[in-house]
Amino acid sequence: MSMKSIPVCSLSDLEDGQMKEVAFEGEGKILLYRLGPNVYATSAFCTHYGAPLAKGVLTADGRVVCPWHGACFNVCTGDIEDAPAPAAIHSFKTCVKDGKVYVTADPSQTLKSNMTRTPNLVSTGVLPIGQDVVIVGGGSGTFHAIESLREHGYMGNITVFSKETYAPIDRTKLSKALITDSSKLEWRTAAELKIKYGTTLRFGVTVTSIDTASKQVVFDGGKESVAYNKLILAMGGTPRRLPIEGADLENVYTFRGVEDSKKVDAAAQEGKRMVVIGSSFISMELVVAVAKRKLASIDVIGMEEFPFEPVLGKEVGKGLKKYHESQGVKFHMQSRVEKIVASESNPSQATGVVVNGQTISADFVVMGVGVVPATEFLKQSGFQLEKDGGIKVDAYLQVMGQTDVYAIGDIAWHPQQRTEESRRIEHWNVAGNHGRAVGKTIAGQPQPFVKVPIFWSAQGQQLRYCGLGAGFDDVIINGNPDEMKFIAYYVKKGQVVAVASMQNDPVVSKASELLRLGLMPSPDEVRAGKNLLDIDIASSAAKARIVHP
C-alpha cells in the first residue's frame, strides 16, 4: 500500500452540508463531505451498481445515499448503512492546513475499479456447536444477514438451507435482463461465504418442519435435522398460479429464479408470440427485457384500467401504458383470464389464452400475478400464520409467540416506522435491510427495523419509489408521465407517504431521507411548489430539526 497525502481543494470551496467530488492522483476520485467543522472523505462510487455518490444525498447525521437505488453509507467510516450495498466504501483521513483540505489515501483505492472495501469481519465462527445461527432461505435477506452477523462480531457457526442451487444472487437482474448464469449474479461465491464468512451452505435442500421445543430444523423429508441457537426464516415467496384451466401447461411460466429466467429466455425468440398475465412490476420488466427481440406479438392482460395502477395510480399508469404501446405491446385491461388453451396436437403445450371470450394466440405464457409467502411447512410446526401466509414479527423482527426465531423479507409482517401499523412488503431492499438488522441484533446489538422501503423498476426509463403508499387517497404530480419525466407524491390521511419519479434523480433518495427524518413537506407545501431537493437536511442548522424514529 502506497499512501499519499495531497491537497484536493480549498476549505472555502466546501460549505457546511455540502459534498464535492475531487480528483486524486490522475484518474482517482474522492468524495469530500463537510458536516459542521469536520471534513470527511470516502471513495466516490456506490458499490451496488457504481453510481456517482456525489449526485446522491448527504444528511447531517453522516449518511450519503446513492442517487439510484437507495444504498447508503456512513461518511465517517465508509460502512454500509442500508442495502442494497453489497460492500462498504473506502474512507480516507483528512486534515485542513493553510486553508487547504488534505486527503491521505492509497491512490489505487480512489479508482472506480477498486471502489469496494474489503469487509471488516470481526469474526468468522469460533464458538462450539450449539451456538449456531441457522438461516432457512437463500435470497437477499440471507446474504445481508450473513454480512451483518460477521461485521458486528457474531462468533458462532452460520448454516444456510436453500432450495436454490447457488449462493445468494442479485435477483432483481433476472426480470430486468433475463440473465441465465447464476455465477454472474452471485454477491459472493459459495467458496467466499464458506471460507471468509465461516458459513455452511446446504443447497438444493427443502426444510420440512421446525421443532421449536428442541430447536431443530428438520429437512430431507424428516431424515435429518440441525440444531439452532437462533433461527432466521427467510424463505421469500412462491409465485402464484391462477386456479384456471391450463395453468400448469409446460410453456406457462412463473418467474422467480434462474431456472425460470432460462425458460423465458429460451422461449422469447424472434417471431414468437408472448402473452403476459398480470400488469405489475415483474410482468412489465419482463416485457421490457424482451421488447427488442423481434417477437411477433406481446400481449399483456391486466385487471385494472392501467398497468401499475394499485401502486402508482391512474395517471402514472396511463403514461407507462402509452410508452409500452409505443414499443408494440398490446394491452387487454380490465380483463380476467378465463382459461389457457392447450394445443390439440400437443396437449402439454399452451397455444392461447381466453380473455373476455376472445382467444389470444401464444407460443408461451408468463404468469406474473404475485407471490405467496413460502411458509406452508410452518403450519405443522406450531407457527401462527396470517391469512396470506405471512408471519407477524415485532420491531426487532422476532416472530411473535416464539423464542429465538426471526422472520425477514417477503414473509414478515412487521410494524412500520412511526405508524406501528403491521405490513408485509415484497421489496428487495426491505429484505436486505431486514437481514442487516437481524444480524446486528443476534450479534448482541439489538436493532429495531426502521428503514423506509425503496424499490426501482426498468420501464423504458428508471422508475424509483420510496415509502408506503398503499391505499393512497390522492396523488400530486409534477411533470408529465406521458413523457416519462415526473415526480408523483402519494398522499394518505393528509400526509405525503410515498414518492415516485422518473428522470428526476436524486428526488426519491432525498424523499426517503425526508420520510426517515420526519421532515417530509405537507401536501399543501408540495402543491405550492416546494422542491424536495431544496430542503436542507445536511447542514449543522438542519441537524437540530432532525427527528429520529
Coordinates of C-alpha atoms in Angstrom, one line a residue:
M1 CA 0.0 0.0 0.0
S2 CA 1.5 3.3 -1.1
M3 CA -0.1 6.2 0.8
K4 CA -0.1 9.7 -0.4
S5 CA -1.2 12.9 1.2
I6 CA -2.1 15.7 -1.2
P7 CA -4.3 18.9 -1.1
V8 CA -7.5 18.4 -3.1
C9 CA -9.4 21.7 -2.7
S10 CA -9.7 24.8 -0.6
L11 CA -11.8 24.6 2.5
S12 CA -13.6 27.7 1.3
D13 CA -14.8 25.6 -1.7
L14 CA -16.7 23.3 0.7
E15 CA -19.7 24.7 2.5
D16 CA -21.3 23.2 5.6
G17 CA -23.6 20.4 4.5
Q18 CA -22.0 20.1 1.0
M19 CA -20.3 17.2 -0.7
K20 CA -17.8 17.6 -3.5
E21 CA -16.2 15.1 -5.8
V22 CA -12.5 15.9 -6.4
A23 CA -9.7 14.4 -8.4
F24 CA -6.9 12.4 -6.7
E25 CA -3.6 11.4 -8.5
G26 CA -4.7 11.3 -12.1
E27 CA -7.8 9.1 -12.6
G28 CA -8.6 8.8 -9.0
K29 CA -11.7 10.3 -7.5
I30 CA -12.6 11.1 -3.9
L31 CA -15.8 12.4 -2.4
L32 CA -15.5 15.1 0.3
Y33 CA -18.2 15.9 2.9
R34 CA -18.3 18.9 5.2
L35 CA -20.5 18.4 8.3
G36 CA -20.1 21.4 10.6
P37 CA -16.4 21.9 11.4
N38 CA -15.5 18.4 10.2
V39 CA -14.4 17.2 6.7
Y40 CA -14.7 13.6 5.7
A41 CA -13.5 11.7 2.6
T42 CA -14.6 8.4 1.0
S43 CA -14.3 6.7 -2.3
A44 CA -16.7 8.2 -4.8
F45 CA -18.9 5.4 -6.2
C46 CA -21.7 3.2 -4.8
T47 CA -20.7 -0.4 -4.5
H48 CA -24.1 -1.6 -5.7
Y49 CA -24.0 -0.6 -9.4
G50 CA -21.3 2.1 -9.4
A51 CA -23.5 5.3 -9.2
P52 CA -21.6 8.5 -8.5
L53 CA -22.4 9.3 -4.9
A54 CA -21.8 13.0 -5.5
K55 CA -25.1 13.0 -7.2
G56 CA -26.8 11.4 -4.2
V57 CA -28.0 12.9 -0.9
L58 CA -26.0 13.9 2.2
T59 CA -27.6 14.1 5.7
A60 CA -26.4 15.9 8.8
D61 CA -26.3 12.6 10.7
G62 CA -23.5 11.4 8.5
R63 CA -25.2 9.3 5.7
V64 CA -24.7 9.5 2.0
V65 CA -27.4 7.9 -0.1
C66 CA -26.9 6.6 -3.6
P67 CA -29.0 8.5 -6.2
W68 CA -30.2 5.3 -7.9
H69 CA -31.3 2.5 -5.6
G70 CA -31.2 3.7 -2.0
A71 CA -27.9 2.2 -0.9
C72 CA -26.4 4.2 1.9
F73 CA -23.0 4.6 3.6
N74 CA -21.6 6.2 6.7
V75 CA -19.5 9.1 5.6
C76 CA -17.2 8.9 8.6
T77 CA -16.3 5.2 8.2
G78 CA -17.5 4.1 4.8
D79 CA -19.5 1.3 6.4
I80 CA -22.8 0.1 4.9
E81 CA -25.9 1.8 6.4
D82 CA -28.5 0.4 4.1
A83 CA -29.0 -2.3 1.5
P84 CA -28.7 -3.0 -1.4
A85 CA -25.0 -2.0 -1.0
P86 CA -23.1 -5.4 -1.0
A87 CA -19.9 -3.9 0.3
A88 CA -18.6 -0.8 2.1
I89 CA -16.7 2.1 0.5
H90 CA -13.2 3.2 1.4
S91 CA -12.8 6.1 3.9
F92 CA -9.7 8.3 4.0
K93 CA -8.0 10.6 6.5
T94 CA -8.4 14.3 6.1
C95 CA -6.8 17.4 7.6
V96 CA -7.0 21.1 7.0
K97 CA -3.8 23.0 6.7
D98 CA -3.3 26.6 5.4
G99 CA -6.9 26.7 4.2
K100 CA -6.4 23.6 2.1
V101 CA -8.1 20.2 2.5
Y102 CA -5.5 17.4 2.5
V103 CA -6.6 13.7 1.9
T104 CA -4.3 10.8 2.7
A105 CA -5.1 7.7 0.6
D106 CA -3.7 4.8 -1.3
P107 CA -4.3 6.1 -4.9
S108 CA -5.4 2.6 -6.0
Q109 CA -8.3 2.8 -3.6
T110 CA -9.6 6.0 -5.3
L111 CA -10.2 4.3 -8.6
K112 CA -13.7 3.2 -9.6
S113 CA -12.4 -0.2 -10.4
N114 CA -11.4 -0.6 -6.8
M115 CA -14.4 1.1 -5.2
T116 CA -15.2 -1.8 -2.8
R117 CA -13.6 -2.0 0.6
T118 CA -12.8 -5.4 2.0
P119 CA -15.4 -6.2 4.7
N120 CA -14.3 -5.7 8.3
L121 CA -15.3 -9.1 9.5
V122 CA -14.9 -9.2 13.3
S123 CA -15.2 -13.0 13.3
T124 CA -15.7 -16.0 11.1
G125 CA -17.0 -18.5 13.5
V126 CA -15.2 -19.9 16.5
L127 CA -17.8 -20.9 19.1
P128 CA -18.6 -24.5 19.8
I129 CA -21.5 -26.4 18.3
G130 CA -24.8 -25.3 19.9
Q131 CA -24.2 -21.6 19.2
D132 CA -25.4 -21.8 15.6
V133 CA -27.5 -19.4 13.6
V134 CA -29.5 -21.3 11.0
I135 CA -31.0 -19.5 8.1
V136 CA -33.7 -21.0 6.0
G137 CA -33.7 -19.4 2.6
G138 CA -31.1 -18.1 0.1
G139 CA -32.1 -14.6 -1.0
S140 CA -31.3 -11.0 -0.3
G141 CA -32.2 -11.2 3.4
T142 CA -29.9 -14.2 3.9
F143 CA -26.9 -12.5 2.2
H144 CA -27.2 -9.3 4.2
A145 CA -27.8 -11.3 7.4
I146 CA -24.5 -13.2 6.9
E147 CA -22.6 -10.0 6.2
S148 CA -24.2 -8.2 9.2
L149 CA -23.6 -11.1 11.6
R150 CA -19.9 -11.2 10.9
E151 CA -19.4 -7.4 10.7
H152 CA -21.0 -7.0 14.1
G153 CA -19.0 -9.7 15.8
Y154 CA -21.1 -12.9 15.8
M155 CA -18.7 -15.7 16.5
G156 CA -20.8 -18.8 16.2
N157 CA -21.4 -21.0 13.2
I158 CA -23.8 -20.0 10.4
T159 CA -25.7 -22.6 8.4
V160 CA -27.9 -21.8 5.4
F161 CA -30.5 -24.1 3.9
S162 CA -31.7 -23.1 0.5
K163 CA -33.9 -24.7 -2.1
E164 CA -31.8 -23.0 -4.8
T165 CA -28.6 -24.5 -6.1
Y166 CA -26.4 -21.3 -5.9
A167 CA -25.3 -18.7 -3.5
P168 CA -27.5 -15.6 -2.9
I169 CA -27.9 -13.7 -6.2
D170 CA -28.9 -10.2 -7.3
R171 CA -32.4 -11.4 -8.1
T172 CA -33.5 -8.1 -9.4
K173 CA -31.5 -8.6 -12.6
L174 CA -33.4 -11.7 -13.6
S175 CA -36.6 -9.9 -14.7
K176 CA -34.7 -6.8 -15.8
A177 CA -32.2 -8.5 -18.0
L178 CA -33.1 -12.2 -18.3
I179 CA -29.6 -13.3 -17.1
T180 CA -29.3 -17.1 -17.1
D181 CA -25.9 -17.7 -15.5
S182 CA -26.1 -17.7 -11.7
S183 CA -22.4 -17.1 -11.4
K184 CA -22.9 -13.7 -13.0
L185 CA -25.4 -12.7 -10.3
E186 CA -23.9 -14.0 -7.1
W187 CA -23.0 -11.4 -4.5
R188 CA -20.4 -13.7 -3.0
T189 CA -19.3 -17.1 -4.3
A190 CA -20.1 -20.2 -2.2
A191 CA -16.3 -20.5 -1.6
E192 CA -16.1 -17.0 -0.2
L193 CA -19.1 -17.5 2.0
K194 CA -17.6 -20.7 3.3
I195 CA -14.0 -19.6 3.8
K196 CA -14.2 -15.9 4.6
Y197 CA -17.6 -15.9 6.4
G198 CA -17.5 -19.3 8.1
T199 CA -20.8 -20.2 6.6
T200 CA -22.0 -23.8 5.9
L201 CA -24.2 -23.7 2.7
R202 CA -26.7 -26.5 2.1
F203 CA -28.0 -26.0 -1.5
G204 CA -31.0 -27.8 -3.1
V205 CA -32.4 -28.6 0.4
T206 CA -36.1 -28.4 1.4
V207 CA -36.8 -27.8 5.0
T208 CA -39.9 -29.7 6.0
S209 CA -40.5 -28.6 9.6
I210 CA -39.2 -26.7 12.6
D211 CA -39.2 -28.2 16.1
T212 CA -39.1 -25.1 18.3
A213 CA -39.2 -27.1 21.5
S214 CA -35.9 -28.8 20.8
K215 CA -34.6 -26.1 18.5
Q216 CA -34.2 -28.3 15.5
V217 CA -34.5 -27.6 11.7
V218 CA -35.8 -30.7 10.0
F219 CA -35.1 -31.4 6.4
D220 CA -34.8 -34.2 3.7
G221 CA -38.3 -35.5 4.5
G222 CA -37.6 -35.8 8.2
K223 CA -34.5 -37.9 7.8
E224 CA -32.1 -35.2 9.0
S225 CA -32.1 -32.2 11.4
V226 CA -29.7 -29.5 12.6
A227 CA -29.8 -27.7 15.9
Y228 CA -30.0 -23.9 16.1
N229 CA -29.4 -21.3 18.8
K230 CA -31.0 -18.6 16.7
L231 CA -33.2 -19.2 13.7
I232 CA -33.8 -16.8 10.8
L233 CA -36.7 -17.6 8.5
A234 CA -36.0 -16.0 5.1
M235 CA -37.8 -18.3 2.6
G236 CA -39.2 -15.5 0.4
G237 CA -42.2 -16.0 -1.8
T238 CA -43.6 -18.7 -4.1
P239 CA -45.0 -17.4 -7.5
R240 CA -48.8 -17.7 -7.7
R241 CA -50.5 -19.7 -10.4
L242 CA -54.1 -18.7 -11.2
P243 CA -56.6 -21.5 -10.4
I244 CA -57.7 -21.8 -14.0
E245 CA -57.7 -24.5 -16.7
G246 CA -54.3 -24.8 -18.4
A247 CA -52.3 -23.1 -15.7
D248 CA -49.9 -26.0 -15.4
L249 CA -49.1 -26.5 -19.1
E250 CA -45.4 -26.8 -19.9
N251 CA -45.0 -23.5 -21.6
V252 CA -46.9 -21.5 -18.9
Y253 CA -44.1 -20.0 -16.8
T254 CA -44.0 -18.2 -13.5
F255 CA -40.9 -16.1 -12.6
R256 CA -38.7 -16.2 -9.6
G257 CA -35.3 -17.8 -10.0
V258 CA -32.5 -18.6 -12.5
E259 CA -34.3 -21.6 -13.9
D260 CA -37.4 -19.5 -14.7
S261 CA -35.1 -17.0 -16.4
K262 CA -33.7 -19.8 -18.6
K263 CA -37.1 -20.9 -19.6
V264 CA -38.4 -17.5 -20.6
D265 CA -35.1 -16.6 -22.3
A266 CA -35.3 -19.8 -24.4
A267 CA -38.9 -19.2 -25.3
A268 CA -38.7 -15.4 -26.1
Q269 CA -37.1 -15.8 -29.6
E270 CA -37.7 -13.8 -32.8
G271 CA -41.2 -14.5 -34.3
K272 CA -42.7 -16.0 -31.1
R273 CA -45.9 -14.8 -29.5
M274 CA -45.8 -13.9 -25.8
V275 CA -48.8 -13.5 -23.5
V276 CA -48.2 -12.0 -20.1
I277 CA -50.9 -12.4 -17.4
G278 CA -50.5 -9.6 -14.9
S279 CA -49.6 -5.9 -15.4
S280 CA -47.4 -5.0 -12.5
F281 CA -43.7 -4.9 -11.9
I282 CA -42.2 -8.3 -12.6
S283 CA -44.5 -8.8 -15.6
M284 CA -43.7 -5.4 -17.2
E285 CA -40.0 -5.7 -16.5
L286 CA -40.0 -9.0 -18.5
V287 CA -41.9 -7.2 -21.3
V288 CA -39.1 -4.5 -21.4
A289 CA -36.4 -7.3 -21.3
V290 CA -37.8 -9.0 -24.4
A291 CA -39.1 -5.9 -26.3
K292 CA -36.1 -5.7 -28.7
R293 CA -36.1 -9.4 -29.6
K294 CA -38.5 -9.0 -32.6
L295 CA -41.3 -11.2 -31.1
A296 CA -44.3 -11.5 -33.3
S297 CA -46.5 -10.2 -30.5
I298 CA -46.6 -9.2 -26.9
D299 CA -50.0 -9.2 -25.2
V300 CA -50.5 -8.1 -21.6
I301 CA -53.6 -8.9 -19.6
G302 CA -54.4 -6.8 -16.5
M303 CA -57.3 -6.5 -14.1
E304 CA -57.2 -2.7 -13.6
E305 CA -57.7 0.1 -16.1
F306 CA -54.0 0.8 -16.3
P307 CA -50.8 -1.2 -15.5
F308 CA -49.3 -0.5 -12.1
E309 CA -52.5 1.3 -11.1
P310 CA -52.8 0.0 -7.5
V311 CA -49.2 1.2 -6.7
L312 CA -48.6 4.2 -8.9
G313 CA -52.1 5.5 -9.6
K314 CA -54.1 6.0 -12.9
E315 CA -52.1 9.0 -14.3
V316 CA -48.7 7.4 -13.9
G317 CA -50.1 4.0 -15.1
K318 CA -51.6 5.7 -18.1
G319 CA -48.2 7.2 -19.1
L320 CA -46.4 3.9 -18.7
K321 CA -49.0 2.1 -20.7
K322 CA -48.6 4.7 -23.5
Y323 CA -44.8 4.1 -23.5
H324 CA -45.2 0.3 -23.8
E325 CA -47.8 0.6 -26.5
S326 CA -45.2 2.7 -28.5
Q327 CA -43.0 -0.4 -28.3
G328 CA -45.6 -2.6 -29.8
V329 CA -47.2 -4.1 -26.7
K330 CA -50.9 -4.7 -26.8
F331 CA -52.9 -4.4 -23.5
H332 CA -56.1 -6.1 -22.5
M333 CA -57.0 -4.2 -19.4
Q334 CA -60.0 -4.6 -17.0
S335 CA -60.0 -8.2 -18.0
R336 CA -59.9 -11.6 -16.4
V337 CA -58.4 -14.7 -17.8
E338 CA -60.9 -17.5 -18.4
K339 CA -58.6 -20.3 -19.3
I340 CA -55.4 -21.2 -21.1
V341 CA -56.0 -23.3 -24.2
A342 CA -53.9 -26.5 -24.9
S343 CA -52.8 -27.5 -28.3
E344 CA -54.8 -30.2 -30.0
S345 CA -51.6 -31.8 -31.4
N346 CA -49.6 -31.5 -28.2
P347 CA -51.9 -31.3 -25.1
S348 CA -49.0 -30.4 -22.8
Q349 CA -48.4 -27.1 -24.6
A350 CA -50.5 -23.9 -24.4
T351 CA -51.5 -22.2 -27.7
G352 CA -53.7 -19.4 -26.5
V353 CA -55.3 -17.5 -23.6
V354 CA -59.0 -16.9 -23.4
V355 CA -59.9 -13.4 -22.3
N356 CA -63.4 -11.9 -22.4
G357 CA -64.4 -14.7 -24.8
Q358 CA -61.5 -14.0 -27.2
T359 CA -58.5 -16.2 -27.7
I360 CA -55.1 -14.5 -27.8
S361 CA -52.6 -16.7 -29.6
A362 CA -49.5 -17.7 -27.7
D363 CA -46.3 -19.6 -28.1
F364 CA -45.6 -19.2 -24.4
V365 CA -47.3 -17.6 -21.4
V366 CA -45.8 -15.8 -18.4
M367 CA -48.0 -15.7 -15.3
G368 CA -46.9 -12.7 -13.2
V369 CA -49.6 -12.5 -10.7
G370 CA -47.7 -12.1 -7.5
V371 CA -46.2 -14.4 -4.9
V372 CA -47.4 -16.0 -1.7
P373 CA -45.1 -16.4 1.4
A374 CA -43.3 -19.7 1.2
T375 CA -44.4 -20.7 4.7
E376 CA -46.7 -23.7 4.1
F377 CA -44.4 -26.1 6.0
L378 CA -44.6 -23.9 9.1
K379 CA -48.3 -24.8 9.6
Q380 CA -47.3 -28.2 11.0
S381 CA -44.7 -26.7 13.2
G382 CA -46.9 -24.7 15.5
F383 CA -46.4 -21.2 13.9
Q384 CA -49.3 -18.8 13.8
L385 CA -49.6 -17.6 10.2
E386 CA -51.5 -14.6 8.9
K387 CA -54.3 -15.0 6.3
D388 CA -51.9 -14.5 3.4
G389 CA -49.4 -17.0 4.9
G390 CA -47.1 -14.3 6.3
I391 CA -45.6 -14.3 9.8
K392 CA -46.1 -11.5 12.3
V393 CA -42.9 -10.1 13.9
D394 CA -42.1 -7.4 16.5
A395 CA -39.9 -4.3 15.9
Y396 CA -36.8 -6.5 16.2
L397 CA -38.2 -8.9 13.6
Q398 CA -38.6 -11.7 16.2
V399 CA -41.6 -14.0 15.5
M400 CA -44.4 -13.2 17.8
G401 CA -45.0 -16.1 20.3
Q402 CA -41.6 -17.7 19.5
T403 CA -38.2 -17.5 21.2
D404 CA -35.0 -17.0 19.2
V405 CA -36.8 -17.2 15.9
Y406 CA -36.8 -14.3 13.4
A407 CA -38.6 -13.8 10.1
I408 CA -37.4 -11.4 7.4
G409 CA -38.2 -10.4 3.8
D410 CA -41.3 -11.3 1.9
I411 CA -42.8 -13.4 4.6
A412 CA -42.6 -10.9 7.5
W413 CA -45.5 -8.8 8.7
H414 CA -43.5 -6.1 10.6
P415 CA -44.5 -2.8 12.3
Q416 CA -43.9 0.3 10.2
Q417 CA -41.8 3.3 11.2
R418 CA -43.8 6.0 13.1
T419 CA -47.3 4.4 12.5
E420 CA -46.6 1.0 14.1
E421 CA -49.1 -0.5 11.5
S422 CA -48.0 -4.0 10.5
R423 CA -47.4 -4.5 6.8
R424 CA -45.8 -7.2 4.7
I425 CA -43.6 -5.7 2.0
E426 CA -42.2 -7.6 -1.0
H427 CA -39.2 -5.3 -1.8
W428 CA -35.6 -6.4 -2.4
N429 CA -34.2 -3.5 -0.3
V430 CA -36.6 -4.4 2.6
A431 CA -35.4 -8.0 2.7
G432 CA -31.8 -6.9 2.6
N433 CA -32.2 -4.3 5.4
H434 CA -34.2 -6.9 7.4
G435 CA -31.2 -9.2 7.2
R436 CA -28.8 -6.4 8.3
A437 CA -31.0 -5.5 11.3
V438 CA -31.4 -9.1 12.5
G439 CA -27.7 -9.8 12.1
K440 CA -26.8 -6.9 14.3
T441 CA -29.4 -7.9 16.9
I442 CA -28.2 -11.5 17.1
A443 CA -24.6 -10.3 17.3
G444 CA -25.5 -8.5 20.5
Q445 CA -26.5 -5.0 19.4
P446 CA -30.3 -5.0 19.3
Q447 CA -31.5 -3.1 16.2
P448 CA -35.2 -2.4 15.6
F449 CA -36.2 -2.2 11.9
V450 CA -36.8 1.5 11.0
K451 CA -35.9 1.7 7.3
V452 CA -38.0 3.4 4.6
P453 CA -38.9 0.9 1.8
I454 CA -37.3 1.7 -1.6
F455 CA -37.7 -0.1 -4.9
W456 CA -36.9 0.6 -8.6
S457 CA -38.0 -0.8 -11.9
A458 CA -36.8 -0.6 -15.5
Q459 CA -39.7 0.7 -17.6
G460 CA -38.0 2.4 -20.6
Q461 CA -36.7 4.9 -18.0
Q462 CA -35.8 4.0 -14.5
L463 CA -38.7 4.3 -12.1
R464 CA -37.8 4.9 -8.5
Y465 CA -40.2 4.7 -5.5
C466 CA -39.9 5.1 -1.7
G467 CA -42.3 5.0 1.2
L468 CA -45.6 3.2 1.9
G469 CA -48.3 4.4 -0.5
A470 CA -50.8 1.6 -0.3
G471 CA -54.3 2.9 0.0
F472 CA -53.3 6.4 -1.0
D473 CA -56.2 8.8 -1.4
D474 CA -54.6 11.4 -3.6
V475 CA -51.7 11.8 -6.0
I476 CA -49.9 15.1 -6.7
I477 CA -47.9 15.0 -9.9
N478 CA -45.2 17.4 -11.1
G479 CA -44.1 16.8 -14.6
N480 CA -45.7 14.6 -17.3
P481 CA -45.9 10.8 -17.0
D482 CA -46.6 10.7 -20.8
E483 CA -43.1 11.9 -21.3
M484 CA -41.7 9.5 -18.7
K485 CA -40.4 12.5 -16.7
F486 CA -42.3 13.3 -13.4
I487 CA -42.4 13.3 -9.7
A488 CA -45.5 11.7 -8.0
Y489 CA -46.4 12.4 -4.4
Y490 CA -48.8 9.9 -2.8
V491 CA -51.0 11.3 -0.1
K492 CA -52.8 9.5 2.7
K493 CA -54.7 11.0 5.6
G494 CA -53.2 14.4 4.9
Q495 CA -49.6 13.3 4.7
V496 CA -47.2 12.5 1.9
V497 CA -46.4 8.9 2.5
A498 CA -44.6 7.9 -0.7
V499 CA -42.8 9.4 -3.7
A500 CA -42.2 8.0 -7.2
S501 CA -40.1 9.6 -10.0
M502 CA -38.7 9.1 -13.5
Q503 CA -35.7 11.2 -14.7
N504 CA -35.6 13.3 -11.6
D505 CA -32.7 11.8 -9.6
P506 CA -32.0 12.1 -6.7
V507 CA -35.6 13.1 -5.7
V508 CA -36.6 9.6 -4.4
S509 CA -33.3 9.3 -2.5
K510 CA -34.0 12.7 -0.9
A511 CA -37.6 11.7 -0.2
S512 CA -36.6 8.5 1.5
E513 CA -34.4 10.5 3.9
L514 CA -37.1 13.2 4.5
L515 CA -39.5 10.4 5.4
R516 CA -36.9 8.8 7.7
L517 CA -36.2 12.1 9.4
G518 CA -39.8 13.2 9.8
L519 CA -39.2 16.2 7.5
M520 CA -41.4 15.5 4.5
P521 CA -43.4 18.6 3.4
S522 CA -47.1 18.6 3.7
P523 CA -49.3 18.1 0.6
D524 CA -50.2 21.8 0.6
E525 CA -46.5 22.7 0.5
V526 CA -45.9 20.3 -2.4
R527 CA -48.9 21.7 -4.3
A528 CA -47.5 25.2 -3.7
G529 CA -44.2 24.1 -5.5
K530 CA -42.0 23.0 -2.6
N531 CA -38.9 21.3 -4.1
L532 CA -37.6 18.4 -2.0
L533 CA -34.1 19.0 -3.3
D534 CA -34.1 22.5 -1.8
I535 CA -34.8 21.2 1.7
D536 CA -31.6 21.4 3.9
I537 CA -31.0 18.1 5.8
A538 CA -27.2 18.2 5.7
S539 CA -26.0 21.4 7.5
S540 CA -25.4 22.0 11.2
A541 CA -28.6 24.1 11.2
A542 CA -30.6 21.2 9.8
K543 CA -29.2 18.7 12.4
A544 CA -31.3 20.3 15.2
R545 CA -34.5 19.7 13.2
I546 CA -33.9 16.0 12.6
V547 CA -36.5 13.8 14.3
H548 CA -35.1 10.3 14.6
P549 CA -37.6 7.4 14.7

